[in-house]
């Protein structure tokens, strides 16, 4: 046995496996430009110390190496198995393995300042688009972006009257076992880092209730003269999915400065869109405690949506404004002058914050005793379209009532068996992020729809704890509408109907519905802001 200073032990076979995997990982990192050849002895010794191995594998001096993989997952799996066998990690849970693999990959990574310098060199030599592509690739190669898990996500396109929607079932974030949840609950509460977005996460070792981030690297950027950071999301929902967050732990708040920051970003990163979640509960994102945006290199369905109604404003002759043909309520602003666009967007936002229309259930403010609560906000999105700056303002309202306690302009209860979470920025743009539980539910429902008698029997025996229990009425509806089907046809029908539900959810989240009454109400709001309706040029 190979004995370590802390009493950890590996069998001779495990030592050989681990030392060979260490060398393979080092060669992988050099090949993919995560580190320089000069760093190899240093990193090798760091990893040998971690695994309490006294010397490297016999092949470590060889200049040539066997085929080097594009991803590190198989090498890491070998090392993590050895870590468990030696007692370096106490169990084989995903949490423990993730904590260690981030530590391992962090040893292969450049220091944050070195990666920042590299980004600047590439940007100066080859341009910003090449610089972000290189930074994204490094984030993939170091396993911060979990490409192996992202591939597990289900993805399909859904044709609708508003264009093709993108549908995903999120399977990339592994669910914690009951044992892991119980252990995390026993931890002493920690307030460091303050949240998952804070810069203090860089290099953090993690714990059972907080991910390890030794392989996280962030880039400092200036937005509107303020200090912000740029990073990629570990579970990318689209190409080059990035997060831009404030240097300080400030709560989300939409102001004129928000629009200025978004426009500034697209001047610096013209190949990326950028958007912000709304700043109110129910219609906002999952993290309201730290001001942040999401960006990336992806064309969302909303970007392809045309203008249905166009307006002009006498004070803004250089700006076109229109209602987008979309299930939610979207005003699209276009101009070659970002300063003018900023002023126009801010005025519309200020008008919307105080706007009410009882005919369509929009109340800007409600009074509760001596307290007034604001309900109107927006989800802003900015992109470049050639020389134009383009901004979509998605009107939001977070009011609730007795019939809809989760939110009037929120997924209604008939859709909660598919999705009950907030409709955030990504879904506003037409990319559905559905819970992982649906994958197994879809498989079970597919089989049941291909055997009617089986469904009748199963339905009568369903308990409230069964994952199919919330789907009862929906399965009945599918059988009434489509009848008995072959399994492959049933799967197509289910995916199509889930897509229909997503479009319906977006419709429900729209404050001005995409019908005659809603369109008239939308035009009244535009008129109240001083806009005049005009004919749409044929080119649009």
C-alpha positions as MATLAB code, in Angstrom:
seq = 'XXXXXXXXXXXXXXXXXXXXXXXXXXXXXXXXXXXXXXXXXXXXXXXXXXXXXXXXXXXXXXXXXXXXXXXXXXXXXXXXXXXXXXXXXXXXXXXXXXXXXXXXXXXXXXXXXXXXXXXXXXXXXXXXXXXXXXXXXXXXXXXXXXXXXXXXXXXXXXXXXXXXXXXXXXXXXXXXXXXXXXXXXXXXXXXXXXXXXXXXXXXXXXXXXXXXXXXXXXXXXXXXXXXXXXXXXXXXXXXXXXXXXXXXXXXXXXXXXXXXXXXXXXXXXXXXXXXXXXXXXXXXXXXXXXXXXXXXXXXXXXXXXXXXXXXXXXXXXXXXXXXXXXXXXXXXXXXXXXXXXXXXXXXXXXXXXXXXXXXXXXXXXXXXXXXXXXXXXXXXXXXXXXXXXXXXXXXXXXXXXXXXXXXXXXXXXXXXXXXXXXXXXXXXXXXXXXXXXXXXXXXXXXXXXXXXXXXXXXXXXXXXXXXXXXXXXXXXXXXXXXXXXXXXXXXXXXXXXXXXXXXXXXXXXXXXXXXXXXXXXXXXXXXXXXXXXXXXXXXX';
ca = [
       0.000    0.000    0.000;
       1.103    3.601   -0.653;
       0.739    5.480    2.638;
       0.213    9.243    2.847;
       1.127   11.604    5.653;
      -2.493   11.827    6.754;
      -3.088    8.122    6.772;
      -4.664    7.961    3.317;
      -3.848    4.779    1.467;
      -4.058    3.536   -2.108;
      -3.365    0.023   -3.320;
      -0.438   -0.306   -5.718;
      -2.861   -0.752   -8.606;
      -4.748    2.376   -7.589;
      -1.482    4.313   -7.290;
      -0.614    3.343  -10.862;
      -4.085    4.286  -12.087;
      -4.043    7.625  -10.267;
      -0.505    8.582  -11.287;
      -1.229    7.731  -14.922;
      -4.465    9.759  -14.809;
      -2.580   12.698  -13.271;
      -0.104   12.639  -16.143;
      -2.916   12.318  -18.692;
      -4.661   15.324  -17.170;
      -1.488   17.425  -17.267;
      -0.946   16.554  -20.945;
      -4.604   17.401  -21.590;
      -4.199   20.830  -19.961;
      -1.067   21.682  -21.950;
      -2.602   20.486  -25.218;
      -5.670   22.673  -24.676;
      -3.596   25.711  -23.666;
      -4.792   25.840  -20.073;
      -1.180   25.933  -18.948;
       2.309   26.123  -20.455;
       4.769   23.189  -20.664;
       6.979   25.040  -18.172;
       4.234   24.577  -15.553;
       4.099   20.785  -15.884;
       6.498   19.809  -13.043;
       4.868   22.285  -10.660;
       1.321   21.103  -11.364;
       2.377   17.448  -11.391;
       3.828   17.765   -7.896;
       0.738   19.594   -6.665;
      -1.499   16.756   -7.848;
       0.801   14.039   -6.521;
       0.707   15.718   -3.119;
      -3.077   15.927   -3.232;
      -3.331   12.173   -3.816;
      -0.442   11.350   -1.430;
       1.552    9.675   -4.187;
       5.332    9.807   -3.847;
       6.345    9.786   -7.514;
       4.790   10.145  -10.973;
       4.019    7.351  -13.398;
       6.902    5.844  -15.354;
       5.823    7.529  -18.599;
       5.962   11.076  -17.276;
       9.217   11.897  -19.110;
       7.878   10.818  -22.498;
       7.482   13.720  -24.892;
       4.779   12.042  -26.961;
       1.527   10.972  -25.364;
      -1.342    8.824  -26.463;
      -4.432   10.434  -28.006;
      -5.472   13.429  -25.928;
      -9.243   13.769  -25.427;
     -11.301   16.858  -26.169;
     -12.850   16.735  -22.691;
     -11.424   15.721  -19.296;
     -14.403   13.786  -17.929;
     -13.069   10.226  -18.284;
      -9.715   11.178  -16.765;
     -11.452   12.918  -13.879;
     -13.739    9.947  -13.270;
     -10.674    7.742  -12.838;
      -9.093   10.178  -10.383;
     -12.323   10.577   -8.421;
     -12.703    6.812   -8.110;
      -9.158    6.609   -6.754;
      -9.931    9.470   -4.373;
     -12.840    7.534   -2.906;
     -10.809    4.329   -2.611;
      -8.131    6.205   -0.658;
     -10.578    8.032    1.598;
      -9.773   11.431    0.103;
     -13.530   11.880   -0.307;
     -15.955   10.178    2.100;
     -18.482    8.904   -0.441;
     -19.297    8.657   -4.144;
     -22.035   11.296   -4.155;
     -22.104   13.856   -6.946;
     -21.551   16.627   -4.399;
     -18.298   15.171   -3.052;
     -17.004   14.329   -6.514;
     -17.823   17.817   -7.804;
     -16.051   19.444   -4.870;
     -12.885   17.507   -5.620;
     -12.887   17.733   -9.408;
     -13.143   21.540   -9.213;
     -10.144   21.492   -6.871;
      -8.191   19.309   -9.284;
      -9.009   21.404  -12.345;
      -8.274   24.600  -10.435;
      -4.666   23.435  -10.100;
      -4.386   23.376  -13.894;
      -5.808   26.848  -14.435;
      -3.964   30.149  -14.883;
      -4.343   32.714  -12.117;
      -7.217   35.157  -12.722;
      -4.847   38.000  -13.628;
      -3.007   35.785  -16.133;
      -6.245   34.858  -17.872;
      -7.310   38.496  -17.921;
      -4.018   39.425  -19.602;
      -4.527   36.642  -22.124;
      -8.032   37.907  -22.909;
      -6.695   41.415  -23.503;
      -3.887   40.140  -25.751;
      -6.306   38.176  -27.924;
      -8.735   41.086  -28.045;
      -6.035   43.515  -29.168;
      -4.615   41.111  -31.747;
      -7.744   39.437  -33.119;
     -10.778   41.323  -31.833;
     -13.375   40.947  -29.092;
     -15.289   38.084  -30.736;
     -12.168   35.948  -30.907;
     -11.297   36.875  -27.306;
     -14.671   35.730  -25.947;
     -14.483   32.537  -28.027;
     -11.084   31.743  -26.492;
     -12.287   32.501  -22.966;
     -15.377   30.342  -23.535;
     -13.227   27.458  -24.796;
     -11.013   27.610  -21.697;
     -14.118   27.519  -19.489;
     -15.226   24.374  -21.308;
     -11.843   22.663  -21.244;
     -11.355   23.274  -17.505;
     -14.719   21.605  -16.794;
     -16.214   24.761  -15.270;
     -18.804   24.527  -18.029;
     -20.056   20.985  -17.550;
     -20.349   20.030  -21.207;
     -20.937   16.362  -20.394;
     -24.004   17.276  -18.346;
     -25.261   19.965  -20.697;
     -25.454   17.294  -23.406;
     -27.998   15.453  -21.270;
     -30.558   18.229  -21.751;
     -33.531   17.405  -23.964;
     -34.006   19.883  -26.820;
     -36.590   20.311  -29.561;
     -38.208   23.043  -31.645;
     -41.900   23.855  -31.461;
     -43.685   25.546  -34.342;
     -46.183   28.179  -33.266;
     -47.972   31.205  -34.663;
     -45.135   33.276  -33.183;
     -42.366   31.301  -34.889;
     -40.294   28.363  -33.701;
     -39.894   28.195  -29.936;
     -36.896   26.445  -28.392;
     -37.809   23.793  -25.841;
     -35.405   22.293  -23.300;
     -35.733   19.939  -20.369;
     -32.959   20.830  -17.958;
     -31.075   17.680  -16.976;
     -27.635   19.253  -16.554;
     -27.947   20.094  -12.862;
     -27.789   16.807  -10.936;
     -30.356   16.394   -8.198;
     -29.053   15.890   -4.684;
     -29.832   12.626   -2.931;
     -31.821   12.634    0.332;
     -28.550   11.819    2.125;
     -26.815   14.875    0.639;
     -29.759   17.122    1.486;
     -29.780   15.860    5.076;
     -26.036   16.421    5.488;
     -26.239   19.933    4.041;
     -29.060   20.769    6.456;
     -26.767   19.982    9.393;
     -24.153   22.545    8.352;
     -23.608   25.709   10.327;
     -25.021   28.618    8.347;
     -22.367   30.417    6.313;
     -22.576   33.874    4.771;
     -19.442   33.596    2.671;
     -19.617   34.007   -0.238;
     -22.727   36.160    0.133;
     -24.328   34.585   -2.944;
     -23.496   32.444   -5.967;
     -22.662   35.518   -8.050;
     -20.202   37.353   -5.802;
     -16.587   37.651   -6.971;
     -15.577   35.926   -3.712;
     -16.575   32.654   -5.382;
     -13.407   32.670   -7.506;
     -11.161   29.931   -6.115;
     -13.616   29.020   -3.332;
     -13.355   25.403   -2.149;
     -17.092   24.966   -1.755;
     -19.049   22.980    0.793;
     -22.010   20.609    0.795;
     -24.466   23.459    0.191;
     -22.280   25.634   -2.050;
     -20.442   24.595   -5.225;
     -16.666   24.587   -5.459;
     -15.288   27.275   -7.741;
     -11.514   26.733   -7.893;
     -11.789   26.548  -11.695;
     -13.935   29.686  -12.003;
     -12.345   32.675  -13.713;
     -13.968   36.081  -14.181;
     -13.024   39.168  -16.174;
     -13.344   42.744  -14.894;
     -15.220   45.089  -17.233;
     -16.508   48.649  -17.047;
     -20.190   49.355  -17.697;
     -21.334   52.955  -17.627;
     -18.155   53.799  -15.713;
     -18.837   51.184  -12.994;
     -16.972   48.023  -12.013;
     -18.623   44.797  -13.176;
     -17.450   41.254  -13.856;
     -17.960   38.900  -16.790;
     -18.129   35.116  -16.489;
     -19.745   32.140  -18.186;
     -22.537   30.045  -16.723;
     -21.477   26.526  -15.660;
     -24.748   25.107  -17.025;
     -25.086   26.915  -20.336;
     -28.640   27.162  -21.677;
     -27.430   28.564  -25.023;
     -24.195   29.340  -26.859;
     -21.685   31.348  -24.800;
     -24.223   31.864  -22.000;
     -22.582   34.519  -19.869;
     -23.349   36.337  -16.630;
     -22.377   39.940  -15.990;
     -22.577   40.910  -12.334;
     -21.880   44.015  -10.261;
     -18.662   44.140   -8.268;
     -20.687   44.840   -5.108;
     -23.490   42.730   -3.656;
     -26.259   45.159   -4.614;
     -29.878   44.009   -5.136;
     -31.508   44.014   -8.569;
     -32.978   47.404   -9.409;
     -33.999   48.636  -12.846;
     -33.147   52.291  -13.423;
     -31.951   54.543  -16.209;
     -28.466   53.279  -15.400;
     -29.605   49.749  -16.269;
     -30.316   50.781  -19.854;
     -27.012   52.674  -19.996;
     -25.111   49.572  -18.846;
     -26.856   47.313  -21.360;
     -26.147   49.678  -24.239;
     -22.547   50.123  -23.125;
     -22.096   46.346  -23.080;
     -23.300   45.967  -26.681;
     -20.860   48.664  -27.763;
     -18.022   46.658  -26.210;
     -19.409   43.205  -27.167;
     -21.368   43.860  -30.389;
     -21.643   40.134  -31.166;
     -23.541   39.444  -27.912;
     -27.073   40.216  -26.826;
     -27.581   41.214  -23.190;
     -30.679   41.328  -21.015;
     -31.818   41.777  -17.455;
     -34.426   39.955  -15.466;
     -37.171   42.098  -14.004;
     -36.506   43.475  -10.535;
     -39.738   42.397   -8.814;
     -40.751   39.026   -7.321;
     -42.865   36.617   -9.405;
     -41.798   38.211  -12.700;
     -38.087   38.383  -11.823;
     -35.315   35.807  -11.923;
     -34.179   33.377   -9.243;
     -31.525   35.756   -7.861;
     -32.766   39.234   -6.971;
     -30.152   39.878   -4.272;
     -27.235   40.634   -6.628;
     -27.579   42.930   -9.638;
     -26.662   41.006  -12.775;
     -27.383   40.510  -16.460;
     -27.262   37.551  -18.834;
     -25.682   37.694  -22.261;
     -24.450   35.439  -25.025;
     -23.996   34.624  -28.678;
     -27.372   33.207  -29.589;
     -30.309   34.220  -31.765;
     -33.489   33.707  -29.737;
     -36.963   33.292  -31.251;
     -38.015   36.771  -30.077;
     -35.256   38.310  -32.204;
     -36.826   36.804  -35.335;
     -40.320   38.056  -34.448;
     -41.586   40.872  -36.707;
     -43.229   44.189  -35.823;
     -47.040   44.199  -35.948;
     -47.751   47.848  -35.105;
     -45.325   50.736  -35.574;
     -45.196   54.132  -33.871;
     -43.298   57.394  -34.119;
     -42.741   60.093  -31.507;
     -42.250   63.764  -32.426;
     -39.486   64.123  -29.822;
     -37.537   61.135  -31.201;
     -37.422   61.376  -35.008;
     -34.467   59.003  -35.243;
     -36.134   56.116  -33.401;
     -38.557   53.450  -34.611;
     -40.826   51.861  -32.007;
     -43.132   48.930  -32.592;
     -45.217   46.215  -30.964;
     -43.576   42.842  -31.570;
     -45.662   39.894  -32.753;
     -45.056   37.864  -29.610;
     -47.226   36.198  -26.929;
     -45.883   38.606  -24.306;
     -46.142   42.398  -24.493;
     -43.002   43.720  -26.186;
     -42.046   47.161  -27.484;
     -39.047   47.153  -29.824;
     -36.932   50.311  -30.081;
     -34.328   50.809  -32.817;
     -31.837   53.612  -33.375;
     -28.290   54.224  -34.528;
     -27.847   56.606  -31.597;
     -27.508   54.810  -28.231;
     -27.866   58.040  -26.225;
     -31.225   58.827  -27.826;
     -32.339   55.220  -27.409;
     -31.417   55.428  -23.721;
     -33.586   58.501  -23.207;
     -36.521   56.979  -25.084;
     -36.335   53.665  -23.177;
     -36.104   55.382  -19.814;
     -39.155   57.545  -20.521;
     -41.197   54.503  -21.581;
     -40.122   52.649  -18.443;
     -41.056   55.557  -16.167;
     -44.432   55.844  -17.897;
     -45.053   52.111  -17.562;
     -44.219   52.030  -13.836;
     -47.219   54.252  -13.127;
     -49.615   53.047  -15.851;
     -52.900   51.263  -15.095;
     -55.675   49.949  -17.334;
     -58.543   48.312  -15.488;
     -60.033   46.959  -18.724;
     -57.180   44.438  -18.997;
     -56.428   43.980  -15.295;
     -53.279   46.112  -15.187;
     -52.855   47.933  -11.868;
     -49.561   49.746  -11.388;
     -49.953   50.188   -7.624;
     -52.085   48.587   -4.939;
     -52.570   49.894   -1.427;
     -52.362   47.637    1.613;
     -53.166   49.720    4.666;
     -50.686   52.575    4.695;
     -48.341   50.762    2.322;
     -48.304   51.138   -1.466;
     -46.855   48.320   -3.564;
     -45.581   48.834   -7.108;
     -46.373   46.090   -9.621;
     -45.180   47.278  -13.033;
     -41.659   46.641  -14.284;
     -39.951   45.427  -17.437;
     -37.576   42.810  -18.794;
     -35.133   44.705  -21.065;
     -33.092   43.067  -23.843;
     -30.473   44.806  -26.003;
     -28.722   43.595  -29.155;
     -27.003   45.003  -32.218;
     -28.541   44.643  -35.663;
     -25.924   45.959  -38.039;
     -25.421   49.643  -37.269;
     -28.626   49.720  -35.218;
     -28.962   49.381  -31.470;
     -32.112   47.368  -30.783;
     -33.871   47.209  -27.417;
     -36.874   45.060  -26.519;
     -38.871   46.256  -23.513;
     -41.064   43.416  -22.230;
     -43.811   44.847  -20.028;
     -44.351   42.933  -16.778;
     -46.776   43.084  -13.838;
     -46.520   40.950  -10.678;
     -49.969   41.508   -9.168;
     -51.839   38.568   -7.611;
     -55.500   37.957   -6.785;
     -57.662   35.231   -5.238;
     -58.039   33.382   -8.525;
     -54.307   33.552   -9.257;
     -52.397   33.729   -5.953;
     -49.113   32.869   -7.693;
     -49.534   35.745  -10.128;
     -52.095   37.042  -12.611;
     -49.460   37.408  -15.344;
     -47.687   34.181  -14.449;
     -48.176   30.497  -15.402;
     -51.703   29.623  -14.313;
     -52.431   26.501  -12.327;
     -53.593   24.410  -15.289;
     -49.977   24.563  -16.502;
     -48.207   23.973  -13.188;
     -47.814   20.263  -13.919;
     -45.459   21.372  -16.712;
     -44.009   24.573  -15.260;
     -44.831   26.696  -12.230;
     -41.615   28.691  -11.876;
     -41.179   32.360  -12.765;
     -40.909   33.325  -16.410;
     -37.477   34.894  -16.514;
     -35.374   36.532  -19.181;
     -34.424   33.391  -21.121;
     -37.998   32.139  -21.395;
     -39.306   35.602  -22.243;
     -37.096   35.353  -25.336;
     -38.661   32.033  -26.380;
     -36.398   29.369  -24.877;
     -38.299   27.146  -22.441;
     -36.363   25.753  -19.478;
     -38.484   22.916  -18.149;
     -37.793   20.890  -14.981;
     -35.864   17.639  -15.233;
     -38.720   15.656  -13.652;
     -40.564   15.916  -16.985;
     -38.226   13.505  -18.780;
     -39.378   10.479  -16.807;
     -42.982   11.711  -16.796;
     -42.944   11.994  -20.598;
     -41.605    8.454  -20.921;
     -44.338    7.080  -18.664;
     -47.118    9.058  -20.340;
     -45.877    7.924  -23.765;
     -46.371    4.302  -22.762;
     -49.761    4.992  -21.209;
     -51.079    6.783  -24.299;
     -50.238    3.752  -26.395;
     -52.391    1.510  -24.184;
     -55.675    3.099  -23.090;
     -56.673    0.329  -20.733;
     -53.350    0.671  -18.957;
     -54.025    4.377  -18.347;
     -57.495    3.752  -16.938;
     -56.074    1.216  -14.524;
     -53.086    3.377  -13.620;
     -55.245    6.472  -13.133;
     -57.471    4.773  -10.593;
     -54.449    3.781   -8.507;
     -52.481    7.039   -8.613;
     -51.460    8.477   -5.263;
     -50.745   12.171   -4.677;
     -47.073   11.332   -4.239;
     -46.852    9.830   -7.733;
     -45.180   12.110  -10.288;
     -48.031   11.437  -12.747;
     -50.712   12.614  -10.325;
     -50.549   16.293  -11.434;
     -50.809   15.191  -15.096;
     -54.145   13.348  -14.715;
     -56.424   15.863  -16.421;
     -53.873   16.516  -19.154;
     -53.522   12.823  -20.045;
     -57.326   12.538  -20.156;
     -57.402   15.501  -22.531;
     -54.718   14.003  -24.774;
     -56.610   10.727  -25.025;
     -59.855   12.523  -25.846;
     -58.144   14.600  -28.521;
     -55.801   12.047  -30.117;
     -56.982    8.612  -29.014;
     -54.723    5.558  -28.811;
     -51.410    5.992  -30.644;
     -48.211    4.156  -31.403;
     -45.461    5.006  -28.929;
     -43.437    7.123  -31.378;
     -46.528    9.116  -32.354;
     -47.463    9.552  -28.681;
     -44.012   11.019  -27.949;
     -44.408   13.528  -30.805;
     -47.853   14.537  -29.562;
     -46.637   15.023  -25.992;
     -43.716   17.224  -27.057;
     -45.992   19.243  -29.339;
     -48.547   19.779  -26.587;
     -45.834   20.780  -24.109;
     -44.779   23.372  -26.676;
     -48.372   24.590  -26.892;
     -48.448   24.932  -23.126;
     -45.240   26.974  -23.167;
     -46.743   29.396  -25.681;
     -49.882   29.574  -23.527;
     -47.732   30.311  -20.464;
     -46.020   33.183  -22.287;
     -49.460   34.440  -23.340;
     -50.607   34.370  -19.721;
     -47.488   36.322  -18.716;
     -48.331   39.037  -21.244;
     -50.032   42.097  -19.750;
     -51.676   43.089  -23.054;
     -52.978   39.907  -24.648;
     -52.340   39.232  -28.303;
     -55.994   39.697  -29.259;
     -58.125   42.648  -30.335;
     -58.810   43.861  -26.793;
     -55.182   43.494  -25.746;
     -53.860   45.161  -28.889;
     -56.184   48.142  -28.394;
     -55.010   48.427  -24.775;
     -51.376   48.244  -25.881;
     -51.937   51.044  -28.406;
     -53.604   53.141  -25.691;
     -50.476   52.823  -23.572;
     -48.306   53.893  -26.514;
     -50.599   56.875  -27.144;
     -50.415   57.842  -23.464;
     -46.631   57.997  -23.900;
     -46.974   60.352  -26.874;
     -46.562   57.806  -29.685;
     -48.523   57.973  -32.933;
     -49.348   54.905  -34.982;
     -47.996   54.790  -38.549;
     -48.045   52.342  -41.444;
     -45.283   49.751  -41.397;
     -42.928   50.131  -44.383;
     -43.058   47.112  -46.682;
     -39.363   46.370  -46.035;
     -40.191   45.547  -42.388;
];
